[in-house]
mmCIF file of C-alpha atoms and ligand atoms in Angstrom:
data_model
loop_
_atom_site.group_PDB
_atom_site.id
_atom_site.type_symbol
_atom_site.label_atom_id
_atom_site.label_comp_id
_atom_site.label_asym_id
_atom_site.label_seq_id
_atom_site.Cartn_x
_atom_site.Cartn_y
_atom_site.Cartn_z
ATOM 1 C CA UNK A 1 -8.125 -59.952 0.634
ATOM 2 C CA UNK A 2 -10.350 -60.748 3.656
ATOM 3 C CA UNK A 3 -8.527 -60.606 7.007
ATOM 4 C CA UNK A 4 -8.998 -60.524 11.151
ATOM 5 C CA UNK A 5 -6.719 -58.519 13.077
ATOM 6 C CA UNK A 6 -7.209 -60.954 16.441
ATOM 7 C CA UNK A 7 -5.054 -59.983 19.939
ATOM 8 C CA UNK A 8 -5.855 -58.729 23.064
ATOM 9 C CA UNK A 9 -7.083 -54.912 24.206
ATOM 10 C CA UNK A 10 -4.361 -52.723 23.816
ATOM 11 C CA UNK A 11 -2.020 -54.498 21.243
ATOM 12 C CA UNK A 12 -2.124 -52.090 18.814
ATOM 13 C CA UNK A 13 -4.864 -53.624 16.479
ATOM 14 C CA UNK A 14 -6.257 -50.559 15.523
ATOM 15 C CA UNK A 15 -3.307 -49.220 15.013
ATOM 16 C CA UNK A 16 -2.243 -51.864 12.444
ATOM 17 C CA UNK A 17 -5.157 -52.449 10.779
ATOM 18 C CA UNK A 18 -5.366 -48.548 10.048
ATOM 19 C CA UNK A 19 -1.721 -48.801 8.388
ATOM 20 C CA UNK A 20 -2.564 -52.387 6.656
ATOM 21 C CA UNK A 21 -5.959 -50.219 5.445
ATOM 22 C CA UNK A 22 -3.778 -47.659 3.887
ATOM 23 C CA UNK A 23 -1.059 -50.369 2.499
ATOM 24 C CA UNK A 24 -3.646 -52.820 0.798
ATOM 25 C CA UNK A 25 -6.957 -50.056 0.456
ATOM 26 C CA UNK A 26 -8.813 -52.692 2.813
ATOM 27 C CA UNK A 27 -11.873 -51.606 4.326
ATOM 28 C CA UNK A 28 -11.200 -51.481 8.409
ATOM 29 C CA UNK A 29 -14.387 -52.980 9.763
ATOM 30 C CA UNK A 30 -13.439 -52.432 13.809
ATOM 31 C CA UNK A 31 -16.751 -53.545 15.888
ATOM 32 C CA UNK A 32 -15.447 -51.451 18.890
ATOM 33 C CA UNK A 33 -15.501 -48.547 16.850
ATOM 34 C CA UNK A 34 -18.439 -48.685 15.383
ATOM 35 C CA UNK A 35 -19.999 -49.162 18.993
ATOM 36 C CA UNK A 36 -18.427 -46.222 20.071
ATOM 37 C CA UNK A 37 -19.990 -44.211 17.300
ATOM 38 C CA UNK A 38 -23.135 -45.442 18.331
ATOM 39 C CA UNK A 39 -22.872 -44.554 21.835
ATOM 40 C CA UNK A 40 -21.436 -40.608 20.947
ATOM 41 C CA UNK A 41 -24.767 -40.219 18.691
ATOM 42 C CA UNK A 42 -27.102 -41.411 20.942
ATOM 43 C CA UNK A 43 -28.651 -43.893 18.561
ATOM 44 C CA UNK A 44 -31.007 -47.212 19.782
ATOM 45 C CA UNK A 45 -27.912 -49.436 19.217
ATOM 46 C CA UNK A 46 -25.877 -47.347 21.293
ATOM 47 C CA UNK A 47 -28.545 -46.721 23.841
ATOM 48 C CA UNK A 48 -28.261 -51.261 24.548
ATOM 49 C CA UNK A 49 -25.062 -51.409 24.267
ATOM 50 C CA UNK A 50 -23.674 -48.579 26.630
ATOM 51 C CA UNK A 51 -23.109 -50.510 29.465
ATOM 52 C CA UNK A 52 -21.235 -53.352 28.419
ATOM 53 C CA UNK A 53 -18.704 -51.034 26.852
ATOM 54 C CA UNK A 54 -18.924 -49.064 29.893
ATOM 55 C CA UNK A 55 -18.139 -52.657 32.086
ATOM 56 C CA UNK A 56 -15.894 -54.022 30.057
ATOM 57 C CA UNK A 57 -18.605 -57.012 29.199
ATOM 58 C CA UNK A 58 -18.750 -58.375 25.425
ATOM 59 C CA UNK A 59 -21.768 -57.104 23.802
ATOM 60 C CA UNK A 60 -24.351 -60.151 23.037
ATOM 61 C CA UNK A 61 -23.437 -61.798 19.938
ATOM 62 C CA UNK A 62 -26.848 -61.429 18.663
ATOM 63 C CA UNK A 63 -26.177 -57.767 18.268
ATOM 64 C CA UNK A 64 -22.353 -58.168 16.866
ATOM 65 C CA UNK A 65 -23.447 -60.301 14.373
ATOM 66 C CA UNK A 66 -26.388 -57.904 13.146
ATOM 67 C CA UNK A 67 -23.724 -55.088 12.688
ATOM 68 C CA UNK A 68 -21.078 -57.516 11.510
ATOM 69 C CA UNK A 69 -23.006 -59.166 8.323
ATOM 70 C CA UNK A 70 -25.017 -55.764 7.474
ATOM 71 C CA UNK A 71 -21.115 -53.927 7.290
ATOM 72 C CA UNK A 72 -20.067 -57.240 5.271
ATOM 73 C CA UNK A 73 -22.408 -56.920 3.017
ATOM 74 C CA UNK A 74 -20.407 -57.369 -0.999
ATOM 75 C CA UNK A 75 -17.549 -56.550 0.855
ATOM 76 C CA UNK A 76 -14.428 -58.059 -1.066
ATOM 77 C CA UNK A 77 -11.326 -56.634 0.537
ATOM 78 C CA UNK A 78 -11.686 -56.093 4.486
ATOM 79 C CA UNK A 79 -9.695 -56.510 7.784
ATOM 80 C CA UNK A 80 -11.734 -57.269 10.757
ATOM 81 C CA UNK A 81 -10.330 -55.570 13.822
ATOM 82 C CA UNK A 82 -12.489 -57.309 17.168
ATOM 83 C CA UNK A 83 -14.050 -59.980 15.641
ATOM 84 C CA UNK A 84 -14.851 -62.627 15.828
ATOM 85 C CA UNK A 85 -14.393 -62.178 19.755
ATOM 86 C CA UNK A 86 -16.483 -65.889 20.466
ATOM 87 C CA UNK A 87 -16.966 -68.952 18.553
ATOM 88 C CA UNK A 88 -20.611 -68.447 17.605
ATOM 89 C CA UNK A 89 -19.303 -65.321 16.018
ATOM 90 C CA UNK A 90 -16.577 -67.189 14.261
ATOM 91 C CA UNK A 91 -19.162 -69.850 12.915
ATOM 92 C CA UNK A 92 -21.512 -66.621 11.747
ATOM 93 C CA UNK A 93 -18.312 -65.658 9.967
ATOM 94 C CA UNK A 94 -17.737 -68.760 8.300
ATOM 95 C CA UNK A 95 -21.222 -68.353 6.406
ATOM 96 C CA UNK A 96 -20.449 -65.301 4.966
ATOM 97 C CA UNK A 97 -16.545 -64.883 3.997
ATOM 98 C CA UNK A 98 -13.668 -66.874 3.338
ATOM 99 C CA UNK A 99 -11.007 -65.766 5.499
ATOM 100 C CA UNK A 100 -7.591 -65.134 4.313
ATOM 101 C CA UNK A 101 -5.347 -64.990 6.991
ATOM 102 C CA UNK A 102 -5.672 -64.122 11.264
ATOM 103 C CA UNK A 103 -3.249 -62.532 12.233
ATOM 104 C CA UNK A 104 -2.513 -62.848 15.819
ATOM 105 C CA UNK A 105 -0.893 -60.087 17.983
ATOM 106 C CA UNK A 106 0.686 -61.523 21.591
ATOM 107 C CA UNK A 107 1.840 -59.444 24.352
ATOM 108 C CA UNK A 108 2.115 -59.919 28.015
ATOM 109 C CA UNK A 109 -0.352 -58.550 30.526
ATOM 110 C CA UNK A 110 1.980 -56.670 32.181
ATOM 111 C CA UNK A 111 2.779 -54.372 28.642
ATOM 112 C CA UNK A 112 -0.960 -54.001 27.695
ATOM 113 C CA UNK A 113 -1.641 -52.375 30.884
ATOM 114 C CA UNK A 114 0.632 -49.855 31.263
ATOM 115 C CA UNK A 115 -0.096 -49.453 27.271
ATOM 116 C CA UNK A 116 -4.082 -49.336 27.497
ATOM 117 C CA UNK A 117 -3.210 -46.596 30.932
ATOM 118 C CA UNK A 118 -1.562 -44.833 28.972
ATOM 119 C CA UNK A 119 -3.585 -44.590 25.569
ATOM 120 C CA UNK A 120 -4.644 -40.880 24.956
ATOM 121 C CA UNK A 121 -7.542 -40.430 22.073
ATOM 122 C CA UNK A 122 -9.075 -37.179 20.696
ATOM 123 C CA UNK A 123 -12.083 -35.812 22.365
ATOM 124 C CA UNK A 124 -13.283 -34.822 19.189
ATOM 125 C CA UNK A 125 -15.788 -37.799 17.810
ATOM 126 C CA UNK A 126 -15.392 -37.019 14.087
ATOM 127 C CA UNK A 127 -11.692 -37.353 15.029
ATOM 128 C CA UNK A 128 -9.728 -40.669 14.733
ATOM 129 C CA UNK A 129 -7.173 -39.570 16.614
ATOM 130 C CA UNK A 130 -5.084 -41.708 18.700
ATOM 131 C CA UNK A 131 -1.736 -41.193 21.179
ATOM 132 C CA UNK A 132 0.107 -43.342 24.129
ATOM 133 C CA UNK A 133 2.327 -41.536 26.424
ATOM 134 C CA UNK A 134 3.896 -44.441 27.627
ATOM 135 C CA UNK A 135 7.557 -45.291 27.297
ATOM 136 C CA UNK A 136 7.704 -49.037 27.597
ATOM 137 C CA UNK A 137 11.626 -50.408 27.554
ATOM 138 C CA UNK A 138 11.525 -54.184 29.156
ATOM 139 C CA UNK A 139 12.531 -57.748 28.590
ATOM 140 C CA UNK A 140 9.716 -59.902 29.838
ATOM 141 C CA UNK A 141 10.137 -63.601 29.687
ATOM 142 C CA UNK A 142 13.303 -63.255 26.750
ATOM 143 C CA UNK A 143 10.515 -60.748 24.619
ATOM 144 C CA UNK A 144 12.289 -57.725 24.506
ATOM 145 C CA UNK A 145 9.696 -54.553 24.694
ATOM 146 C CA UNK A 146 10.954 -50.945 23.018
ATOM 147 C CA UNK A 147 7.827 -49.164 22.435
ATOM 148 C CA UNK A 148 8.105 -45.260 22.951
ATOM 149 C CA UNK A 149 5.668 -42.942 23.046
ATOM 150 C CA UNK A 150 3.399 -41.353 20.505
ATOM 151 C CA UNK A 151 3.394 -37.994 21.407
ATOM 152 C CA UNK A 152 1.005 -34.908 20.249
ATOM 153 C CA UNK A 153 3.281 -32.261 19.068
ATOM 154 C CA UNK A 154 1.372 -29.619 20.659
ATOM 155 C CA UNK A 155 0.849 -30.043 24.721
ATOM 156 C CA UNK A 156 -2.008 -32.977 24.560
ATOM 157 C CA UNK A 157 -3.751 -31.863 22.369
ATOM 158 C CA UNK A 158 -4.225 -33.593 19.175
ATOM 159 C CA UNK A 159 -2.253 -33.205 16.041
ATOM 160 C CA UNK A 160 -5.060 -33.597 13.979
ATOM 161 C CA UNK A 161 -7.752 -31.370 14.673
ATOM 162 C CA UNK A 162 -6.079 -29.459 17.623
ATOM 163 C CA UNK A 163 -8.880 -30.485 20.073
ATOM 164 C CA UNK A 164 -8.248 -31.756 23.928
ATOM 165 C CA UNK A 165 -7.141 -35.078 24.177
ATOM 166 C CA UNK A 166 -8.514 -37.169 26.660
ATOM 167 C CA UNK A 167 -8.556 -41.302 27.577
ATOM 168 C CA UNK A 168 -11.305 -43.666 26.719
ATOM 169 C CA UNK A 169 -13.813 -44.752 29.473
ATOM 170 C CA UNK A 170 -12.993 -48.574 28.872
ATOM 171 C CA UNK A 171 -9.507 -47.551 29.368
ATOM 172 C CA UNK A 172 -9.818 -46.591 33.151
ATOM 173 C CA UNK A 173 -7.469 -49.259 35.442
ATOM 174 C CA UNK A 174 -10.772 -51.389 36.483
ATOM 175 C CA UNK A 175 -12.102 -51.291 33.332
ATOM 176 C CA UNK A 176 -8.778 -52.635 31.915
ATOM 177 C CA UNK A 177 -8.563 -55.665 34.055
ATOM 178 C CA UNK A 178 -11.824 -57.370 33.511
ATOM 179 C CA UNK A 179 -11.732 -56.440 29.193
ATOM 180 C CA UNK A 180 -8.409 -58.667 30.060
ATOM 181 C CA UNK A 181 -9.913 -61.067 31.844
ATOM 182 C CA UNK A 182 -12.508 -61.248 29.246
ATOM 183 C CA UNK A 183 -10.163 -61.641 26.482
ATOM 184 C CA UNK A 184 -8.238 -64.617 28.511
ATOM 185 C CA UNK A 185 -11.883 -66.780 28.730
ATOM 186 C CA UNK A 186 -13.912 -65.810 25.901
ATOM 187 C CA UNK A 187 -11.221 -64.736 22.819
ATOM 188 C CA UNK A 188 -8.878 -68.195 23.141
ATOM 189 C CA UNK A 189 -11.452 -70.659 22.386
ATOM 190 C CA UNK A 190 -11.625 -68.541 19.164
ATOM 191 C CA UNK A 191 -8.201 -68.992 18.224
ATOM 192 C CA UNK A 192 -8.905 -72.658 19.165
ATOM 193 C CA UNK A 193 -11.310 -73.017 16.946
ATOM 194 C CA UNK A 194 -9.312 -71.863 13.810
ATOM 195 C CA UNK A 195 -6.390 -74.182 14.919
ATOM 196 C CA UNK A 196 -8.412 -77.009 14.434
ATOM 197 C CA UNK A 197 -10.607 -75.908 11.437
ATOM 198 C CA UNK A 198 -6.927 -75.859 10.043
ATOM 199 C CA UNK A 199 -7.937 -74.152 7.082
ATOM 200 C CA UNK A 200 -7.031 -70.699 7.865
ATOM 201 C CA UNK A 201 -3.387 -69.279 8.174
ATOM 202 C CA UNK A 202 -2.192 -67.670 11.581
ATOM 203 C CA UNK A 203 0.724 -64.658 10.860
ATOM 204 C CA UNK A 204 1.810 -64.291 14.365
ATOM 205 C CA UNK A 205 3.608 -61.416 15.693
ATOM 206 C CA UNK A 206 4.504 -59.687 19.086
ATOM 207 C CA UNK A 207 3.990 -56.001 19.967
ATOM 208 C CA UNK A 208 7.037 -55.442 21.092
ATOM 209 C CA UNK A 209 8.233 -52.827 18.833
ATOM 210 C CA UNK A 210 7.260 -49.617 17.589
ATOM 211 C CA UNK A 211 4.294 -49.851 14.904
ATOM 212 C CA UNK A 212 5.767 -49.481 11.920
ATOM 213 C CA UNK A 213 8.009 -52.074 12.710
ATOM 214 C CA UNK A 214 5.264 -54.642 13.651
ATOM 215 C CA UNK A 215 3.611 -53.432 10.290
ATOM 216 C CA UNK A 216 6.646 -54.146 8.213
ATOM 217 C CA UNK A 217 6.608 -57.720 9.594
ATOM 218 C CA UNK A 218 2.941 -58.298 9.006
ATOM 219 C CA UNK A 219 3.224 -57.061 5.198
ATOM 220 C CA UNK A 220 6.000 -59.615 4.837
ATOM 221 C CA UNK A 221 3.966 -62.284 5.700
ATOM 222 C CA UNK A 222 0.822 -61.250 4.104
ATOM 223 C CA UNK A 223 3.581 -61.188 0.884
ATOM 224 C CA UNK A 224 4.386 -64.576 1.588
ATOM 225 C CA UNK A 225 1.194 -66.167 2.085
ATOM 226 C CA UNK A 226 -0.256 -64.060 -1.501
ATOM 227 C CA UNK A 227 0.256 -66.861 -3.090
ATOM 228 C CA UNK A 228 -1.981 -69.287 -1.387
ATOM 229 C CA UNK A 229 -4.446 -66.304 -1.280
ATOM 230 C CA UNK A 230 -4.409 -66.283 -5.332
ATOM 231 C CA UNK A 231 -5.075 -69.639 -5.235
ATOM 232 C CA UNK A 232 -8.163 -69.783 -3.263
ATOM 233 C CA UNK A 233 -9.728 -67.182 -5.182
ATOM 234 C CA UNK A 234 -8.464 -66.760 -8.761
HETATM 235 P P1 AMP B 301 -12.413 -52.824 21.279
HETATM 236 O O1 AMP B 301 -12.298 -51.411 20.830
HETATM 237 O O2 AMP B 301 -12.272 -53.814 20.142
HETATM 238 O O3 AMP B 301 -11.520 -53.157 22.451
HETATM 239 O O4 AMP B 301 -13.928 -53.010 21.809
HETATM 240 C C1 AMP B 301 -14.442 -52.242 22.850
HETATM 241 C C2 AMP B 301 -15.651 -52.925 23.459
HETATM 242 O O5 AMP B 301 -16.676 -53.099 22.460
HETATM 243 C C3 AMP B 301 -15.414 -54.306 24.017
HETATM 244 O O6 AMP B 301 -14.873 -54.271 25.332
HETATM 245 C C4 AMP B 301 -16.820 -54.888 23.978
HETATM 246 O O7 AMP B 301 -17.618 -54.340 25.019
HETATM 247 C C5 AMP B 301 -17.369 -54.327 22.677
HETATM 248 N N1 AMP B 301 -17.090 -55.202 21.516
HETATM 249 C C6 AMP B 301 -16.330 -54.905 20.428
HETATM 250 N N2 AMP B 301 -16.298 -55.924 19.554
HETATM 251 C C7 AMP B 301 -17.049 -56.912 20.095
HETATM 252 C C8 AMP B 301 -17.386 -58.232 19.683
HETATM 253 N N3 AMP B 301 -16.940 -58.758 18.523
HETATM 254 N N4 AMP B 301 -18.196 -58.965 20.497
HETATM 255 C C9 AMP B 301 -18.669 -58.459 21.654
HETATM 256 N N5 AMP B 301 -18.367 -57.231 22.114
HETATM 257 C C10 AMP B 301 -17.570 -56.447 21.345
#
């Protein structure tokens, strides 16, 4: 199964795709990650890439596309958490894997600030771990939002491993608005573009509710669409 987790910064992709990893044995292929690991270690990549991440800025797609089709490579069963992020990265795609299904994650602005302020992640880089101490109960616009908090059980410090947790760089308040902002001009015509290639299926869900929730509804619809999956490659 080949699929691309697609939403805006702080929806919870990561999140999901690490559960839908576990729940189908996909291999999580998350660009921003892998970026991030390149930065910690110091490496060439992560020496040109720095200050984009730093900024907020999309990383050329030259670059992405590099990573992207080298981590591809015979890869048969994937989700694709932050990309395609532009349309010639979407095209690049469409060379090298049939895509299975997007599924799209909305929220309002207004939630995946006061989510991405409040994201807490281990300071430890071998360490995945991930918190939000946010309690988030609103109706915005008839969406009702009841996300609570995901709380270390020992005073911030991570469940895990046990070491300090602290918040990512990109996840500072001016660093938040402009990855928005970026997501609003560059990410849509993305979405546009699989609307009217038409070929691809959209499962479409809101973060409104705590992840396992938003999991359960994804797996239905992955369920669902199975069949046309089988189909397209028996
Ligand atoms: P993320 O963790 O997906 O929010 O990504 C963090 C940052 O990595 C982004 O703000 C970009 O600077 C960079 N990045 C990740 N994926 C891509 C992509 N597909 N194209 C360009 N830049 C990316």
């Amino acid at each position: 199964m080949k699929l691309i987790i697609f939403g805006p910064p702080g929806s919870g992709k990561g999140t999901y795709s690490m559960r839908l990893r576990e729940r189908y044995g996909l291999e999580k292929i998350s660009t921003g990650d892998i970026f991030r690991e390149e930065i910690k270690r110091g490496t060439d990549l992560g020496k040109k890439i720095e200050n984009y991440l730093k900024e907020g800025k999309l990383v050329p797609d030259e670059i992405v596309i590099e990573v992207v089709k080298r981590k591809l490579e015979g890869l048969d069963n994937f989700i694709l958490d932050g990309y395609p992020r532009t349309v010639e990265q979407a095209k690049v795609l469409d060379k090298i894997a049939k895509i299975d299904a997007i599924i799209k994650i909305n929220a309002h602005k207004e939630i995946l600030v006061e989510k991405i302020s409040a994201r807490r992640i281990c300071s430890n880089p071998k360490c995945d771990g991930n918190y939000n101490i946010a309690n988030i109960k609103k109706t915005i616009e008839g969406v009702e939002y009841i996300l609570p908090p995901l709380l270390p059980k020992n005073d911030m410090k991570c469940d895990k491993c046990g070491s300090p947790l602290i918040q990512r760089d990109d996840d500072k308040p001016e660093v938040i608005e402009e990855r928005l902002k970026v997501y609003e001009q560059q990410s849509k015509p993305v979405i546009e573009y699989y609307i009217k290639k038409g070929s691809v299926p959209f499962i479409e869900v809101w973060m409104n509710r705590p992840p396992e929730e938003v999991v359960e509804n994804i797996v239905n619809a992955i369920e669902k669409l199975k069949v046309h999956f089988l189909n397209r490659n028996p």
